[in-house]
Backbone as a ProteinNet text record, in pm:
[ID]
protein_1_A
[PRIMARY]
MRLERLLQSQGFGSRKACRLRIEAGDVRVNGAPCLDPQAEFDTAGLTFEIDGETWAYAEHVYLALHKPAGFECTHQPQHHRSVYALLSPPLVRRGVQSVGRLDADTTGLLLFSDDGRFIHAMASPKRCVAKHYRAILKHAFDETLPKQLLAGVSLTGEPTPLAALSAQQIDAYTLALSIDQGKYHQVKRMVAAAGNRVEALHRVGFGALSLEEGSLSALAPGDCCHLGENHLALLGYRH
[TERTIARY]
9223.4	9305.4	9236.1	9298.6	9260	9295	9209.8	9238.1	9367.3	9385.7	9522	9627.1	9632.2	9732.8	9766.8	9662.3	9648.2	9732	9687.5	9737.2	9883.7	9929.8	10072.4	10146.8	10096.9	10168.5	10194.3	10093.5	10117	10181.2	10259.5	10369.1	10281.7	10173.6	10099	10151.8	10252.8	10301	10294.1	10331.4	10318.2	10169.5	10155.7	10013.6	9951.8	10021.3	9933.3	9893.6	9992.3	9964.7	9848.1	9846.5	9726.6	9605.2	9607.1	9482.4	9428.7	9504.3	9477.2	9402.5	9464.7	9412.3	9274.2	9270.5	9128.4	9020.3	9057.9	8963.6	8930.6	9016.3	8977.9	8889.2	8869.6	8778.7	8862.9	8984.9	9081	9069.5	8994.6	9017	8894	8886.1	8763.6	8822.9	8745.6	8765.9	8648.9	8683.7	8601.3	8502.2	8535	8446.4	8361.2	8379.2	8275.7	8395.9	8341.8	8410.5	8421.3	8522.2	8536.7	8617.7	8559.7	8618.9	8666.5	8664.5	8691	8839.8	8947.5	9095.3	9074.4	8986.2	8985.5	8923.3	8841.5	8750.5	8830.4	8764	8849.2	8799.1	8891.9	8857.9	8943.8	8870.9	8954.8	9041.8	9162	9245.3	9229.1	9166.4	9141.7	9063.7	9125.4	9049.4	9023	9086	9041.1	9118.7	9036.8	9086.7	9056.2	9137	9120.8	9150.6	9107.3	9148.7	9189.6	9302.8	9367.9	9379.3	9363.7	9377	9365.7	9231.6	9184	9246	9337.7	9413.7	9372.2	9339.7	9297.4	9418.5	9407.9	9518.3	9469.3	9528.6	9483.7	9563.6	9516.2	9598	9689.4	9809.6	9922.7	10018	10018.6	10108.7	10252.9	10301.2	10417.9	10372.3	10470.2	10464.9	10588	10537.4	10642.3	10646.7	10765.2	10751.9	10844.9	10817.6	10904.8	10915.1	11037.6	11071.7	11155.2	11120.7	11197.4	11298.7	11420.4	11514.3	11569.2	11563.7	11637.6	11785.5	11863.9	11996.3	11994.5	12111.3	12119.6	12063.5	12025.5	11969.4	12065.8	12075.4	12167.5	12081.8	12131.3	12039.7	12075.9	12056.8	12084.3	11991.3	11977.3	11898.4	11973.7	12124.7	12190.1	12285.1	12240	12306.5	12430.9	12537.9	12642.8	12644.8	12604.6	12630.9	12491.5	12394.2	12264.1	12157.5	12042.8	11931	11919.5	11854.5	11829.7	11698.9	11719.7	11605.1	11501	11512	11386.1	11284	11363.2	11275.3	11163.9	11195.7	11091.4	10971.6	10972.7	10869	10794.5	10674.4	10553.7	10617.1	10582.3	10640.5	10574.3	10462.2	10422.1	10525.9	10532	10621.2	10762.1	10813.6	10961.7	10930.4	10821.6	10815.4	10785.7	10727.1	10695.3	10838.7	10931.5	11067	11099.4	11056.8	11094.4	11244.8	11312.1	11454.6	11462.7	11587.4	11591.2	11646.7	11619.1	11701.8	11832.3	11955.8	12067.7	12063.7	12146.8	12155.1	12202.8	12166.6	12238.8	12301.8	12402.4	12483.7	12419.1	12458.7	12380	12366.2	12460.9	12436.8	12371.9	12329.7	12277.5	12110.3	12039.7	11908.1	11846.7	11711.7	11647.2	11558.2	11548.9	11440.6	11512.6	11464.5	11501.3	11380.3	11387.3	11304.3	11299.2	11179.6	11193.3	11090.6	11108.6	11014.1	11034.9	10941.4	10972.8	10950.6	10952.8	10966	11107.3	11168.5	11320.2	11333.6	11255.5	11248.3	11263.7	11190.5	11177.6	11316.5	11354.8	11485.9	11619.4	11605.2	11728	11693.8	11582.1	11556.2	11597.9	11585.4	11622.3	11769.2	11820.9	11977.8	12059.1	12026.3	12113.3	12185.1	12309.4	12400.8	12357.4	12298.6	12264.5	12134	12063.7	11925	11948.5	12066.7	12110.8	11997.9	11920.2	11820.4	11908.1	11881.5	11933.5	11894.3	11971.5	11971.9	12004	11929.9	11942.8	11964.3	12062.2	12120.6	12137.5	12146.6	12172.8	12310.3	12413.3	12548.9	12569.9	12585.9	12633.8	12793.9	12860.3	13016.3	13081.3	13185.8	13282.6	13305.6	13369.9	13443.9	13346.9	13362.9	13273.8	13289.5	13187.1	13177.4	13285.7	13334.7	13449.9	13392.7	13389.8	13307.1	13368.4	13496.4	13542.9	13496.4	13418.2	13374.2	13263.4	13172.8	13079.2	13152.6	13228.8	13304.5	13376.9	13452.8	13525.4	13431.6	13315.2	13244.2	13172.1	13139.7	13054.2	13167.8	13300.2	13418.5	13434.7	13415	13457.1	13590.9	13575.6	13679.7	13732.5	13846.4	13919.8	13914.7	13857.8	13816.2	13900.1	13967.1	14035.4	13948.5	14016.2	13951.3	13853.9	13819.6	13747.1	13841.6	13814.5	13897.1	13900.3	13770.6	13752.2	13706.5	13724.1	13661	13512.5	13445.3	13298.4	13247.6	13167.8	13101.7	12968.5	12945.6	12772.4	12705.5	12575.5	12485.4	12451.6	12445.5	12420.2	12487.5	12536.7	12611.1	12591.8	12513.3	12515.2	12519	12566.2	12540.7	12404.9	12377.3	12248	12284.3	12374.5	12429.6	12576.9	12642	12784.9	12825.2	12733.5	12769.4	12698.8	12608.8	12530	12548	12556.7	12571.3	12453.9	12391.3	12283.4	12350.5	12334.9	12435.9	12333.7	12351.7	12277.1	12367.6	12351.2	12449	12347.5	12408.5	12311.1	12391.2	12509.3	12579.2	12543.7	12588	12563.5	12660.1	12797.7	12918.9	12935.9	13012.8	13021	13043.7	12973.9	13005.5	13025.5	12986	13004.7	13007.2	12894.2	12889	13006.2	13025	13119.4	13253.5	13295.7	13413	13447.4	13352.9	13350.3	13380.4	13305.3	13331.8	13474.6	13523.1	13658	13743.5	13726.7	13833.1	13826.5	13734.3	13726.9	13770.8	13811.2	13863.8	13780.3	13681.6	13606.7	13562.8	13474.5	13416.1	13268.8	13196.6	13047.6	13031.4	12982.9	12940	12797	12710.5	12594.9	12530.4	12462.8	12393.2	12256.1	12173.8	12041.4	11993.7	11918.1	11877.7	11753	11740.5	11614.7	11505.9	11583.3	11491.9	11552	11465.5	11500.4	11448.8	11509.5	11454.2	11361.2	11227.7	11162.2	11061.7	11090.8	11030.8	11104.1	11053.2	11112.4	11021.9	11097.8	11056.7	10998.5	11052	11007	10890.5	10831.2	10713.9	10614.4	10490.9	10377.5	10349.3	10304.5	10245.1	10356.7	10481.4	10581.6	10662.6	10595.4	10643.2	10577.4	10485.2	10433.2	10491.7	10587.1	10649.1	10759	10716.4	10805.6	10937.1	11043.7	11151	11092	11140.9	11094	10973.2	10895.2	10751.6	10788.4	10708.6	10691.8	10561.7	10540.4	10426.5	10431.3	10321.5	10314.6	10308.1	10379	10402.4	10285.9	10208.2	10112.6	10158.7	10068.2	10117.8	10171.1	10128.5	10167.5	10310.1	10353.9	10492.5	10564.8	10536	10605.7	10627.6	10522.1	10576.3	10659.7	10673.8	10780.4	10920.4	10926.6	11036.1	11093.2	10993	10997	10983.4	10903.7	10876.4	10741.5	10733.8	10577.6	10618.2	10496.1	10497.8	10489.5
-70.6	-15.7	59	173.4	237.2	184.5	172.4	121.1	144.5	271.9	334.2	281.4	267.7	226.9	69.5	23.8	-143.3	-181.9	-108.2	-172.3	-107.5	-2.4	19	-59.3	-113.4	-211.4	-357.7	-387.5	-516.4	-492.7	-369.1	-362.6	-307.7	-229.5	-176.4	-24.4	-0.5	151.7	231.6	358	480.3	501.2	570.5	578.3	657	745.4	845.3	750.6	662.3	578	478.7	443.8	341.9	435.1	555.3	643.9	647.3	691.6	715.8	593.3	463.7	347.6	328.2	336.9	325.5	420.9	543.4	628.8	615.5	551.5	509.7	403.6	310.2	225.8	76.3	87.3	-55.6	-164.2	-97.6	-200.8	-261.5	-389.2	-445.9	-514.7	-500.8	-548.3	-655.6	-749.7	-876.2	-888.8	-869.7	-892.1	-766.8	-670.5	-532	-421.9	-344.3	-228.2	-120.8	-61.6	48.3	146.7	290.2	413.3	507.3	477.1	549.2	503.1	586.9	536.5	549.7	620.7	641.2	537.3	443.1	333.4	252.4	196.4	119.2	-26.1	-88.6	-252.5	-314.4	-426.4	-529.1	-616.8	-628.5	-706	-860.7	-888.3	-1053.4	-1105.8	-1194.3	-1265.7	-1189	-1069.3	-976.4	-1009.3	-1001.3	-1014.4	-895.7	-855.3	-756.8	-788.9	-723	-762.3	-642.6	-642.3	-533.8	-605.6	-541.5	-600.9	-725.6	-773.5	-902.7	-994.3	-979.4	-1068.2	-1046.8	-1169.5	-1148.3	-1188.2	-1108.3	-1111.9	-1112.7	-1197.1	-1193.5	-1108.2	-1027.3	-937.8	-1038.3	-1006.8	-1047.1	-979.7	-980.3	-894.9	-943.6	-1030.4	-1115.9	-1188.9	-1210.9	-1319.8	-1406	-1551.9	-1636.4	-1702.6	-1732	-1774.9	-1911.9	-1975.7	-2100.8	-2066.2	-2065.9	-2056.6	-2177.2	-2240.6	-2336	-2265.1	-2242.9	-2172.1	-2235.4	-2190.7	-2245.4	-2200.4	-2270.7	-2223.6	-2103.1	-2018.9	-1880.1	-1762.8	-1780.3	-1672	-1642.3	-1495.2	-1452	-1396.7	-1438.3	-1417.6	-1258.8	-1177.2	-1074.8	-949.8	-820.4	-723.1	-652.6	-669.8	-615.8	-721.7	-794.6	-923	-858.5	-929.1	-889.2	-966.6	-1093.3	-1171.2	-1249.3	-1253.2	-1317.4	-1232.8	-1290.9	-1204.6	-1228.1	-1129.6	-1138.5	-1233	-1318.7	-1400.2	-1336.1	-1189.7	-1141.2	-1091.3	-1120.6	-1108.6	-1221.3	-1334.7	-1433	-1421	-1323.3	-1283.5	-1177	-1171.4	-1056	-927.2	-819.6	-689.7	-629.7	-666.1	-643.6	-706.6	-821.7	-885.2	-831.7	-780.9	-732.5	-587.1	-513.4	-370.8	-402.4	-504.6	-493	-553.1	-568.5	-594.1	-734.4	-844.3	-965	-996.9	-1082.8	-1102.7	-1259.6	-1302.7	-1439	-1475	-1607.3	-1679.9	-1729.2	-1671.6	-1702.1	-1699.6	-1753.4	-1749.1	-1883.9	-1900.4	-2009.5	-1953.5	-2034.9	-1983.3	-1974.2	-1904.4	-1871.3	-2011.9	-2114	-2256.7	-2343.6	-2317.8	-2405	-2382.4	-2519	-2510.2	-2551.5	-2529.9	-2583.5	-2487.6	-2501.6	-2456.6	-2315.4	-2228.5	-2101.1	-2023.5	-1996.6	-1928.5	-1780.2	-1703	-1555	-1526.1	-1398.4	-1346.5	-1194.5	-1114.8	-980.7	-975.6	-1093.1	-1114.8	-1139.6	-1025.6	-1022.6	-1146.5	-1182.2	-1265	-1406.6	-1413.8	-1565.4	-1567.6	-1472.9	-1482.5	-1524.6	-1448.9	-1462.4	-1617.4	-1655.3	-1789.6	-1895.8	-1879.1	-2000.2	-1982	-1861.8	-1836.3	-1879.4	-1838.9	-1839.4	-1974.1	-1971.7	-2095.8	-2147.9	-2067.8	-2122.9	-2214.8	-2195.9	-2271.1	-2407.4	-2421.7	-2524.3	-2598.9	-2521.2	-2561.1	-2635.9	-2765.7	-2845.4	-2800.9	-2816.6	-2799.7	-2918.6	-2956	-3104.3	-3074	-3147.8	-3109.9	-3245.8	-3242	-3352.8	-3313.2	-3355.2	-3317.6	-3407.9	-3362.8	-3453.8	-3439.9	-3545.9	-3533.2	-3547.4	-3492.6	-3521.8	-3637.9	-3707.2	-3843.1	-3929.3	-4056.7	-4157.3	-4159.1	-4221.1	-4233.2	-4295.3	-4274.3	-4317	-4362.9	-4486.4	-4527.3	-4442.9	-4385.2	-4322.3	-4169.8	-4106.9	-3997.7	-3941.7	-4023.9	-3985.5	-4010.2	-4089	-4117.8	-3983.7	-3919.3	-3792	-3678.9	-3671.4	-3543	-3589.4	-3702.8	-3719	-3682.5	-3729.6	-3689.2	-3552.8	-3486.4	-3358.5	-3311.9	-3201.4	-3195.9	-3017	-3002.6	-2869.5	-2775.1	-2665.7	-2565.3	-2444.6	-2402.4	-2266.4	-2156.2	-2080.9	-1990.7	-2012.4	-2161.2	-2192.7	-2261.9	-2209.6	-2252.5	-2402.7	-2484.5	-2605.8	-2672.4	-2814.8	-2888.6	-2863.6	-2897.8	-2884.2	-3028.9	-3068	-3201.4	-3189.5	-3307	-3303	-3374	-3343.9	-3421	-3568.4	-3585.4	-3714.8	-3691.3	-3802.3	-3812.7	-3942.5	-3971.6	-4105.6	-4099.7	-4201.3	-4227.6	-4263.9	-4213.2	-4211.7	-4315.7	-4282.9	-4374.4	-4332.6	-4381.5	-4367.7	-4237	-4129.3	-4006.5	-3902.3	-3932.9	-3850	-3879.6	-3764.6	-3763.3	-3691	-3751.7	-3693	-3636.5	-3498.6	-3433.8	-3353.5	-3351.2	-3244.7	-3177.1	-3053	-2976	-2868.5	-2826.8	-2728.3	-2610.6	-2585.8	-2451.8	-2368.4	-2263.8	-2190.3	-2113.2	-2166.2	-2121.4	-2095.3	-2021.7	-1984.2	-2087.2	-2127.1	-2242.7	-2362.9	-2386.6	-2489.8	-2628.3	-2689.3	-2803.8	-2824.2	-2723.8	-2744.9	-2755.7	-2680	-2673.1	-2792.6	-2851.2	-2967.3	-3109.7	-3108	-3222.9	-3192.5	-3074.2	-3047.9	-3124	-3065.2	-3108	-3261.7	-3315.7	-3488.3	-3557.2	-3467.4	-3540.8	-3557.2	-3476.7	-3480.1	-3332.3	-3344.8	-3202.8	-3188.3	-3102.8	-3084.4	-3006.3	-3126.3	-3042.3	-2983.6	-3020.9	-2956.3	-2980.5	-2890.8	-2875.1	-2848.7	-2905.6	-2896.8	-2907.9	-2794.4	-2785.8	-2863.1	-2985.6	-3052.7	-2994.2	-2985.5	-2919.7	-2835.3	-2784	-2695.8	-2757.7	-2777.7	-2842.6	-2961.8	-2986.7	-3074	-3043.1	-2925	-2873.2	-2939	-3009.1	-3052.4	-3030.6	-3013.7	-3001.1	-3144.7	-3255.6	-3375.4	-3439.5	-3380.7	-3409.4	-3331.6	-3361.7	-3257	-3170.4	-3045	-2956	-2899.6	-2886.7	-2823.2	-2936.6	-3050.1	-3141.1	-3099.5	-3023.2	-2968.1	-2841.2	-2789.6	-2630.7	-2668.1	-2622.9	-2610.3	-2506.7	-2546.4	-2439.9	-2311.3	-2207.9	-2065.7	-2032.1	-2132.8	-2114.3	-2085.4	-1997.1	-1985.1	-1972.5	-2019	-2029.8	-1961.4	-1921.8	-1890.1	-1998.2	-1977.4	-2111.2	-2067.6	-2173.1	-2167.8	-2226.2	-2218.1	-2244.4	-2395.3	-2493.6	-2620.7	-2609	-2531.6	-2522.7	-2464.7	-2346.4	-2302.6	-2402.5	-2493.2	-2578.5	-2675.4	-2733	-2817.7	-2757.6	-2633.8	-2539.1	-2504	-2551.7	-2527.3	-2378.8	-2311.2	-2157.9	-2143.4	-2052.5	-1986.6	-1849.9	-1797.8	-1641.3	-1613.6
-3868.1	-3945.1	-4072.2	-4093.3	-4215.4	-4342.9	-4428.1	-4557.8	-4621.9	-4643.8	-4724.5	-4642.2	-4483.4	-4427.7	-4437.1	-4428.2	-4441.8	-4580.3	-4700.4	-4815.7	-4812.3	-4760.2	-4751.8	-4671.7	-4561.6	-4482.2	-4565.1	-4654.4	-4742.5	-4852.7	-4882.8	-4991.3	-5123.8	-5132	-5251.9	-5258	-5203.2	-5259.3	-5143	-5156.7	-5052.8	-5003.2	-4899.7	-4868.9	-4932.1	-5017.1	-5133.8	-5243.4	-5297.7	-5399	-5363.7	-5251.4	-5201.7	-5208.1	-5155.2	-5138.9	-5272.4	-5374.3	-5518.9	-5582.9	-5548.5	-5612.3	-5526.9	-5401.7	-5344.1	-5427.7	-5416	-5482.7	-5612.1	-5686.7	-5848.1	-5853.2	-5740.2	-5754.8	-5786.8	-5755.5	-5802.8	-5662.2	-5553.7	-5433.5	-5393.1	-5356	-5303.3	-5167.4	-5072.3	-4934.5	-4902.1	-4871.3	-4824.8	-4953.1	-5063.6	-5165.4	-5182.2	-5115.1	-5172.8	-5192.6	-5294	-5348.4	-5209.9	-5201.7	-5114.3	-5190.7	-5177	-5219.3	-5120.8	-4979	-4901	-4812.1	-4834	-4785.5	-4656.4	-4573	-4428.3	-4378	-4445.2	-4365.9	-4296.2	-4196.8	-4079.7	-4089	-4077.7	-4101.4	-3976.1	-3945.8	-3854.4	-3947.5	-3906.3	-4012.7	-3974.4	-3863.3	-3842.9	-3966.5	-4049.1	-4163.8	-4269.7	-4261.7	-4383.2	-4516.1	-4627.4	-4747.8	-4859.1	-4931.8	-5033.2	-5178.9	-5269.5	-5405.7	-5477.2	-5561.5	-5634.3	-5783.6	-5869	-5998.1	-6039.5	-5964.7	-5976.1	-5898.6	-5818	-5735.2	-5603.5	-5540.1	-5384.2	-5304.3	-5193.5	-5088.6	-4964.3	-4868.3	-4730.5	-4651.4	-4555	-4471.2	-4386.4	-4364.4	-4294.9	-4211.3	-4091	-4012.6	-4067.5	-4078.1	-4125	-4220.6	-4332.8	-4435.7	-4428.5	-4445.3	-4446.2	-4576.3	-4664.3	-4793.1	-4801.6	-4873.9	-4936.9	-5093.4	-5135.5	-5287.6	-5319.9	-5422.5	-5503.1	-5598	-5537	-5611.2	-5726.8	-5846.5	-5977.8	-5984.7	-6049.9	-6070.4	-6141.5	-6117.3	-6226.6	-6171.5	-6022.1	-5961.2	-5825.3	-5802.4	-5676.2	-5555.6	-5451.5	-5330.3	-5284.3	-5353.6	-5320.2	-5419.5	-5364.1	-5431.5	-5528.2	-5541.8	-5617.6	-5700.6	-5770.1	-5832.1	-5925.3	-5915	-6020.9	-6150	-6142.6	-6268.6	-6324.7	-6213.4	-6262.7	-6202.3	-6255.6	-6194.6	-6040.3	-6004.9	-5854.6	-5817.9	-5699.5	-5667.8	-5621.3	-5603.2	-5560.6	-5690.8	-5800.3	-5941.3	-5940.7	-5850.9	-5874.2	-5778.4	-5677.8	-5592.8	-5635.7	-5609.3	-5649.2	-5597.7	-5659.5	-5623.1	-5488.5	-5462.8	-5305.9	-5193.3	-5213.1	-5118.1	-5118.6	-5223	-5213.8	-5160.5	-5184.8	-5139.6	-4970.6	-4931.8	-4774.3	-4705.8	-4784.4	-4713.4	-4672.1	-4748.1	-4709.6	-4752.6	-4663.5	-4695.6	-4697.4	-4743.6	-4764.6	-4623.1	-4558.8	-4442.6	-4508.5	-4484	-4540.8	-4698.1	-4770.2	-4901.8	-4968.7	-5090.3	-5178.7	-5287.4	-5308.3	-5422.7	-5568.2	-5645.9	-5776.9	-5836.8	-5828	-5910.4	-5818.1	-5696	-5598.2	-5631	-5618.6	-5625.5	-5499.7	-5489.8	-5380.5	-5281.6	-5173.3	-5079.9	-5012	-5047.5	-4982.1	-4903.8	-4791.1	-4701.9	-4717.9	-4680.4	-4684.9	-4587.1	-4532.4	-4443.3	-4401.8	-4356.7	-4298.1	-4180.5	-4070	-3958.4	-3896.8	-3861.7	-3819.7	-3729.5	-3607.7	-3515.1	-3584.2	-3695.1	-3762.7	-3838.8	-3909.8	-3980.7	-3879.7	-3763.6	-3681.3	-3616.6	-3573.6	-3543.2	-3626.2	-3767.4	-3853	-3881.7	-3870.6	-3908.4	-3807.1	-3679.9	-3567.2	-3544.4	-3534.5	-3504.2	-3397.1	-3267.4	-3159.3	-3177.9	-3254.7	-3290.7	-3370	-3424.6	-3487.6	-3579.5	-3653.7	-3756.9	-3868.5	-3877.6	-3988	-4126.2	-4209.9	-4379.3	-4430.7	-4527.4	-4585.9	-4746.8	-4781.3	-4912	-5007.8	-5108.6	-5229.9	-5285.1	-5295.3	-5376.2	-5486.5	-5619.4	-5705.1	-5711.1	-5710.9	-5688.8	-5830.7	-5823.4	-5975.4	-5963.2	-5864.7	-5857.2	-5801.4	-5831.2	-5772.8	-5615.2	-5563.6	-5414.2	-5370	-5269.5	-5179.8	-5022.8	-5001.2	-4858.8	-4762.8	-4769.1	-4648.5	-4652.5	-4765.8	-4762.5	-4629	-4615.1	-4508	-4355.4	-4339.9	-4228.8	-4201.5	-4307.6	-4283.4	-4246.5	-4309	-4293	-4158.8	-4119	-3978.1	-3882.6	-3904	-3792.2	-3786.2	-3893.2	-3886.4	-3982	-4060	-4154.3	-4118	-4144.6	-4117.7	-4222.8	-4223.9	-4347.7	-4303.4	-4396.6	-4374.8	-4320.5	-4211.8	-4156.8	-4031.2	-4017.6	-3903.3	-3792.7	-3672.2	-3558.5	-3532.1	-3555.1	-3504.7	-3621	-3644.7	-3763.8	-3768.4	-3890.2	-3906.4	-3931.6	-3857.2	-3888.1	-3938.1	-4014.2	-4085.9	-3964	-3979.4	-3880.1	-3945.5	-4066.2	-4138.6	-4274.8	-4306.9	-4457.4	-4530.6	-4615.5	-4653.2	-4826.2	-4864.2	-5014.1	-5072	-5202.4	-5256.1	-5370.5	-5445.8	-5574.4	-5585.6	-5691.4	-5713.7	-5702	-5738.5	-5740.5	-5659.9	-5572.1	-5505.3	-5369.1	-5291.5	-5136.3	-5093.8	-4987.6	-4890.6	-4779.6	-4744.8	-4655.8	-4553.4	-4435.6	-4326.5	-4272.9	-4257.7	-4145.9	-4069.3	-3965.5	-3882.1	-3878.1	-3956.6	-3932.5	-4072.2	-4099.8	-4235	-4285.5	-4277.9	-4316	-4461.6	-4497.2	-4665.4	-4725.3	-4840.2	-4920.6	-4841.2	-4747.1	-4640.2	-4700.7	-4771.1	-4816.9	-4918.4	-5001.7	-5101.5	-5057.7	-4955.4	-4899.5	-4806.9	-4739.4	-4646.8	-4735.8	-4860.9	-4962.4	-4999	-5051.4	-5105.9	-4999.2	-4868	-4771.4	-4755.8	-4779.9	-4774	-4910.1	-4999.6	-5128.8	-5224.2	-5241.6	-5387.2	-5412.9	-5482.4	-5535.9	-5579.2	-5542.3	-5559.6	-5701.5	-5781.1	-5909.9	-5933.6	-5856.9	-5850.3	-5701.1	-5643.8	-5518.7	-5496.6	-5440.7	-5415.7	-5265.9	-5206.3	-5092.7	-5096.9	-5011.3	-5020	-4892.8	-4786.1	-4680.6	-4580	-4503.8	-4394.1	-4273.5	-4153.3	-4048.4	-4094.4	-4050.8	-4098.9	-4220.4	-4270	-4406.6	-4523.7	-4601.6	-4722.8	-4873.6	-4969.2	-5082.4	-5154.7	-5075.6	-5125.8	-5058.9	-4976.8	-4878.1	-4853.5	-4841.8	-4826.4	-4919.7	-4875	-4988.5	-5070	-5020.8	-5093.2	-5199.3	-5205.1	-5297	-5439.9	-5457.4	-5578.9	-5615	-5541.3	-5583.2	-5682	-5785.1	-5913	-5904.2	-5966.7	-5966.2	-6010.5	-5930.5	-5959.2	-5895	-5839.6	-5767.4	-5622.5	-5554.8	-5399.4	-5372.5	-5251.5	-5171.7	-5017.8	-4966.5	-4829.2	-4759.7	-4637.8	-4526.3	-4416.1	-4410.8	-4289.6	-4140.2	-4053.9	-3899.6	-3925.3	-4010.4	-3984.6	-4040.1	-4158	-4205.6	-4089.8	-4007.7	-3924	-3805.9	-3779.8	-3673.9	-3702	-3846.6	-3897.5	-3874.7	-3869.4	-3843.1	-3701.5	-3615	-3473	-3428.1	-3531.1	-3496.1	-3442.5	-3337.9	-3293.9	-3292.2	-3329.7	-3339.9	-3190.4
[MASK]
+++++++++++++++++++++++++++++++++++++++++++++++++++++++++++++++++++++++++++++++++++++++++++++++++++++++++++++++++++++++++++++++++++++++++++++++++++++++++++++++++++++++++++++++++++++++++++++++++++++++++++++++++++++++++++++++++++++++++++++++

C-alpha cells in the first residue's frame, strides 16, 4: 500500500495532508524515515511513527474504554462532553463507533470499533452477548428483588417481560445483574419495575471480557486500550 494512502486509512487526515506530512519528514516507517508519499509497503506487521508516537497498522481497530461519569455516547452531546473526546483524534477520524451506549451517569466498559461486522455481532439481540453490571440501589436490598428480575418484569413499550440472566445481592445496597438485551435504560427500568431504584450504575463486563480481570483490570476511568485477539476471543468474535 502507498504510504500516503496507508496513513489516510489510519486516520491521519486527507491524502493531501498525509502527503505533506511525509514530504516534511514527519513520518518514520518501521524505524526509518521516509520522504516518498508513493513508497509502497507491506502492511503486515508494519509500524510507523508520527510526532514521536508509534502506531501499528491495523485494518480494523477494536477498543475498550473505561467510561467515567459525565460523558455522552454521541458525537453531538447535549449536556456533557462527548465520550469520543477521550479517544485519540486518529481513532475518531478513522470512524470508530461505540457498541451500544451507556448513559451519561453510567460508568464502566464501553467497546468501540470501525469494523461494522464486529459492532453488529456485539449489539445484535440474536447474538445474546451478556452485559454485566453493578447497581447501587436507593433502598436497602429486598430478597424478592433478584427473584423478580430473574422471573422477568414488564416494561412500558415491551411486548413481553424482560428477564435477567443473573441477579444477586453483593451487599445491602448493591446488586450484581447480567442481561443479554440492550433496551433503552434497561437495567434502571427493570429495577424500578421490581420496586427499587438505581442510584449509580457500572458496567463491569461484556461477554467474558471484564474490567475486574486480566489486562483490563488496570484500565483507569477515562483510559482506553486496543483489544487483541485474546480479548476478541473472550467476546466470542473471530475476524
